[in-house]
Coordinates of C-alpha atoms in Angstrom, one line a residue:
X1 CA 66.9 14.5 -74.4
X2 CA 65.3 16.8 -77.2
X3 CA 63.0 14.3 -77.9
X4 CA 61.8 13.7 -73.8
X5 CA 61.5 17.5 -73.7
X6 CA 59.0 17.9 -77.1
X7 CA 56.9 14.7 -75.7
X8 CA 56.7 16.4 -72.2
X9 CA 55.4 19.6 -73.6
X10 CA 53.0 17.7 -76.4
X11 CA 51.5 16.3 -72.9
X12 CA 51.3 19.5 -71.5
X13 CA 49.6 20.9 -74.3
X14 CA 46.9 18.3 -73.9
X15 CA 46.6 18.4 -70.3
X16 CA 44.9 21.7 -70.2
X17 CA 43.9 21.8 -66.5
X18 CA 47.5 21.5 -65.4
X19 CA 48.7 23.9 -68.4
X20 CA 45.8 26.5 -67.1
X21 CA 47.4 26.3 -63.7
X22 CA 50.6 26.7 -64.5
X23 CA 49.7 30.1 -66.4
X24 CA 46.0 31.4 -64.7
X25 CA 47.3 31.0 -61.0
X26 CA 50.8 32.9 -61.1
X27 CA 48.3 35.8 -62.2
X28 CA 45.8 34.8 -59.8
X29 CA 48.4 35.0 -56.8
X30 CA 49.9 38.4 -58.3
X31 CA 46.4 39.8 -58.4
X32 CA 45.6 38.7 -55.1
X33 CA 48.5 39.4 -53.1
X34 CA 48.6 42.9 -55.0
X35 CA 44.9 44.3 -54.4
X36 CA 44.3 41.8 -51.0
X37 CA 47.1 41.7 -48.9
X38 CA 46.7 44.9 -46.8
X39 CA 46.5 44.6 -43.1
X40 CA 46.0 48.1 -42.7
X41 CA 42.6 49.7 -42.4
X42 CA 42.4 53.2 -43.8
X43 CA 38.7 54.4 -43.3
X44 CA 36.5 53.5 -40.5
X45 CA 32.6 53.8 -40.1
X46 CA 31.4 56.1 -36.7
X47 CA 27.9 55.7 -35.5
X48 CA 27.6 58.8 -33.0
X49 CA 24.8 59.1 -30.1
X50 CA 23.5 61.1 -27.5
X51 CA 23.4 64.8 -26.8
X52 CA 26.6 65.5 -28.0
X53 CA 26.7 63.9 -31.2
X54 CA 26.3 66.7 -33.9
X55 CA 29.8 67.9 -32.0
X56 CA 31.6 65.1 -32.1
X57 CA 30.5 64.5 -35.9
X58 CA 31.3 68.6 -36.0
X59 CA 34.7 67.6 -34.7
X60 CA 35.2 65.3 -37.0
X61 CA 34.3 66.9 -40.6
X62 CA 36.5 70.5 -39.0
X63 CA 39.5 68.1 -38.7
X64 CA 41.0 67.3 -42.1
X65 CA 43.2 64.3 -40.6
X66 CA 40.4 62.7 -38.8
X67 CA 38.0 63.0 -42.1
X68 CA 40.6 61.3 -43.6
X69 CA 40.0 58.1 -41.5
X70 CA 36.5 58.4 -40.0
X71 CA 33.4 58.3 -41.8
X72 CA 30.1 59.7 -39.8
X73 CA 27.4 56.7 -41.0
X74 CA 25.2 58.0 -38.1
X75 CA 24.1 61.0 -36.4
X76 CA 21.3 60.6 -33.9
X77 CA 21.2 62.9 -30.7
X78 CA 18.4 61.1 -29.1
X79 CA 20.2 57.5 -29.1
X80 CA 21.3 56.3 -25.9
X81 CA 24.3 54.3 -25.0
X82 CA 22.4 50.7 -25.5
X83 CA 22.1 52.3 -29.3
X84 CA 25.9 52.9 -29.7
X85 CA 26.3 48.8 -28.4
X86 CA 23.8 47.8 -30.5
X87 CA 25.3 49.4 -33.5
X88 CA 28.5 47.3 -32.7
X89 CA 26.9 43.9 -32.5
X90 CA 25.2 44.2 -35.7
X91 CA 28.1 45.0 -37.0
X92 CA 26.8 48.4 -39.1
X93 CA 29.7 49.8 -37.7
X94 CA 33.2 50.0 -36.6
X95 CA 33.3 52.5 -33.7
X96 CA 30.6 53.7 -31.8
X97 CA 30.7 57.1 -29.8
X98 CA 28.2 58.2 -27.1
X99 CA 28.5 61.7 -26.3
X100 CA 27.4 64.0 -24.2
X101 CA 27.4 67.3 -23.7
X102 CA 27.5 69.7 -20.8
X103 CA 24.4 71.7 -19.1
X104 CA 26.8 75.2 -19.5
X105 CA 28.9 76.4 -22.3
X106 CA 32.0 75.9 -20.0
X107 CA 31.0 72.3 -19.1
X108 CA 33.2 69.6 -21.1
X109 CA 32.1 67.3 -23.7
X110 CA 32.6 64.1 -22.4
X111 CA 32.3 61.1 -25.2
X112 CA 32.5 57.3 -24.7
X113 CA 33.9 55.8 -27.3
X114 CA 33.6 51.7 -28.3
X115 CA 35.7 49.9 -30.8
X116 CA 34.5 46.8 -32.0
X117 CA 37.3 44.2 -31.3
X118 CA 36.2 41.5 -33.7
X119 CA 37.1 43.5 -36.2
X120 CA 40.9 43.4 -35.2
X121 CA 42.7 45.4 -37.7
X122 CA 40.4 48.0 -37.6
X123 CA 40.0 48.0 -33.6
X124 CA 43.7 48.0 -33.6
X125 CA 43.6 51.2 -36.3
X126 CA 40.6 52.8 -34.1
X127 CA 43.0 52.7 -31.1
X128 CA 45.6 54.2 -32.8
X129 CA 43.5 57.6 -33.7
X130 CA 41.6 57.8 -30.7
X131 CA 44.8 57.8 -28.9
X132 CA 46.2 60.6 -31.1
X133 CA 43.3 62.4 -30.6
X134 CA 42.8 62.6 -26.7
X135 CA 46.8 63.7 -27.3
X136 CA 45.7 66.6 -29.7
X137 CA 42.7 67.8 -27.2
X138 CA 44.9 67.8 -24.0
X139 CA 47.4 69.5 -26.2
X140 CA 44.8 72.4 -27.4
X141 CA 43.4 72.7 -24.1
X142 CA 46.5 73.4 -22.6
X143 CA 47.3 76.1 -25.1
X144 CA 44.1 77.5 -24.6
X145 CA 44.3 77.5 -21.1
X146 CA 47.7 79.3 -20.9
X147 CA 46.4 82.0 -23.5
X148 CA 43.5 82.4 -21.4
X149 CA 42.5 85.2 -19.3
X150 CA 43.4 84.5 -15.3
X151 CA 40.7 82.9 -13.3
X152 CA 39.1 81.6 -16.3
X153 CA 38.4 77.6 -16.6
X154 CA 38.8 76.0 -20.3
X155 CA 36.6 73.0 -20.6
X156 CA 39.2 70.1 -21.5
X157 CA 36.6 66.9 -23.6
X158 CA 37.0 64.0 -21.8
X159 CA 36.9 60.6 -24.3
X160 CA 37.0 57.4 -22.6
X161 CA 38.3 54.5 -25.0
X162 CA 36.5 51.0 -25.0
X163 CA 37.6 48.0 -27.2
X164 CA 34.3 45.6 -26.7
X165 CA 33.7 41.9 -27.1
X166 CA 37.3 41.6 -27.7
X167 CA 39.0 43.6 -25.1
X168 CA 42.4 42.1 -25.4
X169 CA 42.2 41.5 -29.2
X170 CA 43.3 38.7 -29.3
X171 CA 43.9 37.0 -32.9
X172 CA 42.9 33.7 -31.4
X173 CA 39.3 34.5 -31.0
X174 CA 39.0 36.6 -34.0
X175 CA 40.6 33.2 -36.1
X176 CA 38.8 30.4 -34.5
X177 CA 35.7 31.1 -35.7
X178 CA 37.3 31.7 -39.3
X179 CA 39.3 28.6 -39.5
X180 CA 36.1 25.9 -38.1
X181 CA 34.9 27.5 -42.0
X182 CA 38.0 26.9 -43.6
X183 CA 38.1 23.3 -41.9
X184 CA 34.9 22.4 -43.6
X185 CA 35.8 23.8 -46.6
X186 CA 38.3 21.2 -46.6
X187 CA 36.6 18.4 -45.8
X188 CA 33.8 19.4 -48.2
X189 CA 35.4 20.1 -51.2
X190 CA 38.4 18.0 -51.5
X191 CA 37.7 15.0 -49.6
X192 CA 33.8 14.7 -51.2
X193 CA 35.5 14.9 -54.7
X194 CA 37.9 12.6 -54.3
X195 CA 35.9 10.5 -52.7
X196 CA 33.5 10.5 -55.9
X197 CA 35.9 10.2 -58.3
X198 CA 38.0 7.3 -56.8
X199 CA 34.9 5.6 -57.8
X200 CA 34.7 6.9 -61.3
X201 CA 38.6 5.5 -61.6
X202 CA 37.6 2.1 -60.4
X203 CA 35.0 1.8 -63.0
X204 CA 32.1 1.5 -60.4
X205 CA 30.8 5.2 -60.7
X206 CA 28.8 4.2 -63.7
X207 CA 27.8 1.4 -62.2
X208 CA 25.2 3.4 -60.0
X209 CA 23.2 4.1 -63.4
X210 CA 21.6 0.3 -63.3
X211 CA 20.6 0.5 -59.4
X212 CA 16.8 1.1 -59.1
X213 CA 16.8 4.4 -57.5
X214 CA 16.5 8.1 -58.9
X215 CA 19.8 10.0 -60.0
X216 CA 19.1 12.6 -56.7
X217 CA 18.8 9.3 -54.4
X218 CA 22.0 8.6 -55.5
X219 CA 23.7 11.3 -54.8
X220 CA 22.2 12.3 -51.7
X221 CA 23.0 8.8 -50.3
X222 CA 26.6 9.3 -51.6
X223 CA 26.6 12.5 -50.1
X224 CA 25.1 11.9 -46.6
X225 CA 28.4 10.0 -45.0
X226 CA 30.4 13.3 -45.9
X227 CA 27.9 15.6 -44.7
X228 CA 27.6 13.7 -41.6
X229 CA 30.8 13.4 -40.8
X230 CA 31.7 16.9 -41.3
X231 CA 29.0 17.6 -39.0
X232 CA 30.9 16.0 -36.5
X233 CA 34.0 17.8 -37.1
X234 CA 32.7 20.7 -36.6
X235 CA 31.5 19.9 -33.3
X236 CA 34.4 18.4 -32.6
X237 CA 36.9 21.6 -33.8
X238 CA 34.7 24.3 -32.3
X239 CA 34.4 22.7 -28.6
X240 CA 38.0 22.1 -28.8
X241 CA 38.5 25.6 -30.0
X242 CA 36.1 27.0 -27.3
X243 CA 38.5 24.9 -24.5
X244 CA 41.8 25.4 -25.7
X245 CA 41.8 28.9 -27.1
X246 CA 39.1 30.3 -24.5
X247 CA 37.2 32.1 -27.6
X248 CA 33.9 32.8 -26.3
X249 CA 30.2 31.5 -27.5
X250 CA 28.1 34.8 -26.5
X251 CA 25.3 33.9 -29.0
X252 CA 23.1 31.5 -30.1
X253 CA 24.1 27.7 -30.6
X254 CA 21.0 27.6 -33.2
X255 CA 21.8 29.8 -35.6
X256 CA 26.0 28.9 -35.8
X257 CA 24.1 25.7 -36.4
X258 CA 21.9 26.8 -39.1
X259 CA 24.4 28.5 -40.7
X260 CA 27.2 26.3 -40.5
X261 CA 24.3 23.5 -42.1
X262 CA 23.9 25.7 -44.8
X263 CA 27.6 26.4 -45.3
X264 CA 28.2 22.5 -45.4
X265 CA 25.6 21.7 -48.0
X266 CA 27.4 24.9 -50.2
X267 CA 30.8 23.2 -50.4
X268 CA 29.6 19.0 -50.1
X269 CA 27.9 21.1 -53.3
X270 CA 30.9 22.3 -54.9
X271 CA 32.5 19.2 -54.1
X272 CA 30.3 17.1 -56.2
X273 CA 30.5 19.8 -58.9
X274 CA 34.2 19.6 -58.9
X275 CA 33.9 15.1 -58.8
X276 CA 31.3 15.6 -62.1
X277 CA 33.1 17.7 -64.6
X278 CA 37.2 15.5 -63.1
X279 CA 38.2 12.4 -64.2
X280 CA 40.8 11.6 -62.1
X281 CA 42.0 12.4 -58.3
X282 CA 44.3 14.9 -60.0
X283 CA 42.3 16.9 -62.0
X284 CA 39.9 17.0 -58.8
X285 CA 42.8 18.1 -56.1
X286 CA 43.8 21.0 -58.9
X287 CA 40.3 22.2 -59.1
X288 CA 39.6 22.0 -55.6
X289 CA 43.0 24.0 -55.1
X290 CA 41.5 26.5 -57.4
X291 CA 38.6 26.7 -55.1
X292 CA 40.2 26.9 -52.2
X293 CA 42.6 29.5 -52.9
X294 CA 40.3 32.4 -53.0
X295 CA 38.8 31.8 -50.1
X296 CA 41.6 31.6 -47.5
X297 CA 42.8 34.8 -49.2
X298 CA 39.5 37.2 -50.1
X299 CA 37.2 36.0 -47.5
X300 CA 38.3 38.4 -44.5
X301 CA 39.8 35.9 -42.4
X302 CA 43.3 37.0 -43.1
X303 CA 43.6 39.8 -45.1
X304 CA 40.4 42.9 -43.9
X305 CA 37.9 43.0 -46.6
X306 CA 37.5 46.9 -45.8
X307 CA 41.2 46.8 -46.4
X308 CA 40.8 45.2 -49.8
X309 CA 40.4 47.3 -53.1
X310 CA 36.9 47.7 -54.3
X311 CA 36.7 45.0 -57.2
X312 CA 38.6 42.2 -55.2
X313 CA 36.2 43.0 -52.2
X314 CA 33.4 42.2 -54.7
X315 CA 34.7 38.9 -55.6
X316 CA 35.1 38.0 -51.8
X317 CA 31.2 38.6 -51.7
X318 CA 30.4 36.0 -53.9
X319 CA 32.6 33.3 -51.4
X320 CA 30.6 31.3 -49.5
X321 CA 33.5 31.4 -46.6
X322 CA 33.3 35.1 -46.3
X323 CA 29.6 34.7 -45.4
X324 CA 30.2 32.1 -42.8
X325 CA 32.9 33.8 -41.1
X326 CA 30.7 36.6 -40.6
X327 CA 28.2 34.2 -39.1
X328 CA 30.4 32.3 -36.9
X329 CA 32.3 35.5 -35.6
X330 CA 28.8 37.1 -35.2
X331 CA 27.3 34.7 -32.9
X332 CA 30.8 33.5 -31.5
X333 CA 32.4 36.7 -30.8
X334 CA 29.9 39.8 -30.6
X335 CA 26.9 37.4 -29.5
X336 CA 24.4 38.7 -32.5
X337 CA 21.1 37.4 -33.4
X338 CA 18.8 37.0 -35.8
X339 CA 18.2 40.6 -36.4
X340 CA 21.4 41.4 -37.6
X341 CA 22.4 37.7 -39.4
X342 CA 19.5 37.0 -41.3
X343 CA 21.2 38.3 -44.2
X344 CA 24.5 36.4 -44.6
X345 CA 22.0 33.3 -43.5
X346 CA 19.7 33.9 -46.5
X347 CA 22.9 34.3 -48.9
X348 CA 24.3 30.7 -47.5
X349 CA 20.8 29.3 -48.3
X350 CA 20.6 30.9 -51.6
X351 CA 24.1 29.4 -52.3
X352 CA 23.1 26.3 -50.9
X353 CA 20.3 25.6 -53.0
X354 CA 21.9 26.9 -56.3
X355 CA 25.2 25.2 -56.2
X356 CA 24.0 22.0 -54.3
X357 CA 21.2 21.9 -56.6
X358 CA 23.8 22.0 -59.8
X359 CA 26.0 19.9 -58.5
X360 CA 23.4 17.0 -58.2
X361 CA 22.0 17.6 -61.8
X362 CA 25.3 17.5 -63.1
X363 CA 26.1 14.3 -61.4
X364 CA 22.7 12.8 -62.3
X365 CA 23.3 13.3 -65.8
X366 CA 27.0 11.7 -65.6
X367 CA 25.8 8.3 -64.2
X368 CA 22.2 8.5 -65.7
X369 CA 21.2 5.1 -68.1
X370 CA 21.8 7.1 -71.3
X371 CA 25.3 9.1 -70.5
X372 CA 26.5 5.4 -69.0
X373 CA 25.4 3.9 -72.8
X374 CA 26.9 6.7 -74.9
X375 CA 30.3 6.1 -72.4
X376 CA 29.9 2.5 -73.5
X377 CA 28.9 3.3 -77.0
X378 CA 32.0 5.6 -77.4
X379 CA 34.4 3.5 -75.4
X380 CA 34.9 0.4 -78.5
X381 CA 35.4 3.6 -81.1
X382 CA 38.4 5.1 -78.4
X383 CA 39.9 1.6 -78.2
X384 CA 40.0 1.0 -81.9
X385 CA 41.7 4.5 -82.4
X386 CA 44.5 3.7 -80.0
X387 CA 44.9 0.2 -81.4
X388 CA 45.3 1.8 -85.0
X389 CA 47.6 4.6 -83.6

């Protein structure tokens, strides 16, 4: 028994993906689940328009509990009540208020207020003190009024509460749009690798270095099946999400295209990166699962990433998911254009190229005529050394 237990830790110690896993990802998930998990949104930005607005942002900066929660990003008393929705759809906010104020110094202020219900955690927070606070102003208005002189009228401020482009929040159209990302992720990363590397443990990877094409032709005509097909599937997952979960399509069918395209080539990329540097179907699965990981958890489409603390939110930046998501919830959900989603586009792109472009130097060099000859050159030398041992 001593002995089975020294030669399962010797094997360990030379399998050092599996021996990294067993000691980086307990951290990893401690980390995570410490500084990520945190469905409760503290501080929401406030775009404020219309006559009123330098009271309402007044309001809020006198009030020590609202200042907690709300931070004014905009001021503007000549914006109009298009500005406030627009501010919502490009998502440069989480509430919008249009307010407006009264001809007379007795006339109410009356405010309109718009959550953003794509953002459900922080709609669902923004409900929450909006609530409390039409309490607090009926509250002070009474008081005011009963310490008032008779015959006098105390203007009560009227707020009207709006949750847009998700009025029910529902988590079903919030996740759809999430999950079609996490469904390609899937398909690109694990099933492209293993798919690669099957052929490296049948002996017929390195076959591809004698065929009369270039390295990239290779690879991209290795590649094009996968991409295809996951094309497919996500037609396929987000017309069935459309008709069985009733989320919406309010924007443009081009750009969810273009970006989901650019998303695909990012993680067929990372899948051929993780296929060049395994050599078996394990080591592949484990790296993929290392992948994978992170972007369920830090890309916003369980856990907020305003919710998250500042140097985990930083590494669910650099996921390619977390762009997507905002993409696909943009012109799924809130119906945003190009305006307002060029950005994450250009960061997919710029992912794409990098990554995908790694990926397929990396492989060119594993199956290219002078790595197959130093495999075949090294592979007598191995054969002796075990015969010897």
């Amino acid at each position: 028994m001593r002995a089975i237990m020294l030669k399962e830790f010797q094997e360990l110690r030379r399998d050092r993906r599996t021996l990294a896993l067993l000691i980086v990802m307990p951290l990893l998930l401690l980390i995570i689940f410490g500084y990520a998990a945190n469905f409760t949104v503290d501080n929401l930005s406030v775009a404020v328009y219309g006559s009123g607005a330098q009271d309402v942002t007044k309001l809020i900066d006198d009030n020590a509990q609202l200042k907690d929660h709300l931070t004014v990003v905009v001021t503007d008393p000549s914006g109009t009540k298009d500005d406030a929705t627009t501010e919502l759809r490009d998502d440069k906010a989480d509430v919008a208020i249009y307010a407006v104020s009264g001809p007379g110094a007795s006339a109410p202020l009356t405010a309109d207020v718009y959550i953003d219900g794509s953002n459900l955690f922080a709609a669902q927070a923004a409900k929450t003190i909006f609530a409390e606070v039409q309490q607090q102003l009926a509250v002070q208005a009474a008081q005011a009024q009963a310490s008032a002189p008779p015959g006098t009228v105390v203007p009560v401020p009227k707020i009207t509460v709006s949750v847009l482009f998700n009025p029910d929040l529902k988590t079903s159209w919030v996740m759809i749009p999430a999950i079609i990302g996490l469904i390609l992720t899937f398909i690109g990363t694990i099933i492209t690798s293993i798919g690669l590397v099957r052929e490296r443990e049948a002996g017929t990877f390195e076959q591809l270095a004698v065929m009369p094409l270039r390295a990239g032709s290779v690879v991209l005509g290795k590649i094009t099946p996968y991409f295809l097909l996951a094309c497919f599937d996500m037609a396929l997952i987000t017309t069935l999400g459309l008709l069985l979960f009733g989320v919406p399509f309010n924007g443009s069918p081009w750009i969810f295209a273009v970006g989901a395209g650019l998303f695909l080539f990012v993680v067929l990329g990372l899948g051929v990166l993780i296929s060049s540097v395994s050599q078996t179907t394990g080591q592949a699965i484990q790296l993929a699962f290392l992948i994978l990981l992170p972007q369920i958890l830090l890309s916003g489409m369980i856990f907020p990433l305003s919710a998250m603390a500042a140097g985990v939110r930083w590494i669910g930046y650099l996921l390619p998911l977390t762009w997507f998501t905002m993409v696909s919830q943009g012109v799924m959900i809130r119906g945003a254009g190009w305006d307002s989603l060029w950005f994450p586009v250009v960061i997919l792109a710029v992912m794409a190229i990098v990554i995908f472009g790694l990926a397929v130097v990396r492989l060119s060099r594993s199956i290219s005529p002078v790595h197959a000859k130093k495999v075949a050159d090294t592979a007598p030398e191995q054969s002796a050394e075990k015969v010897t041992a």
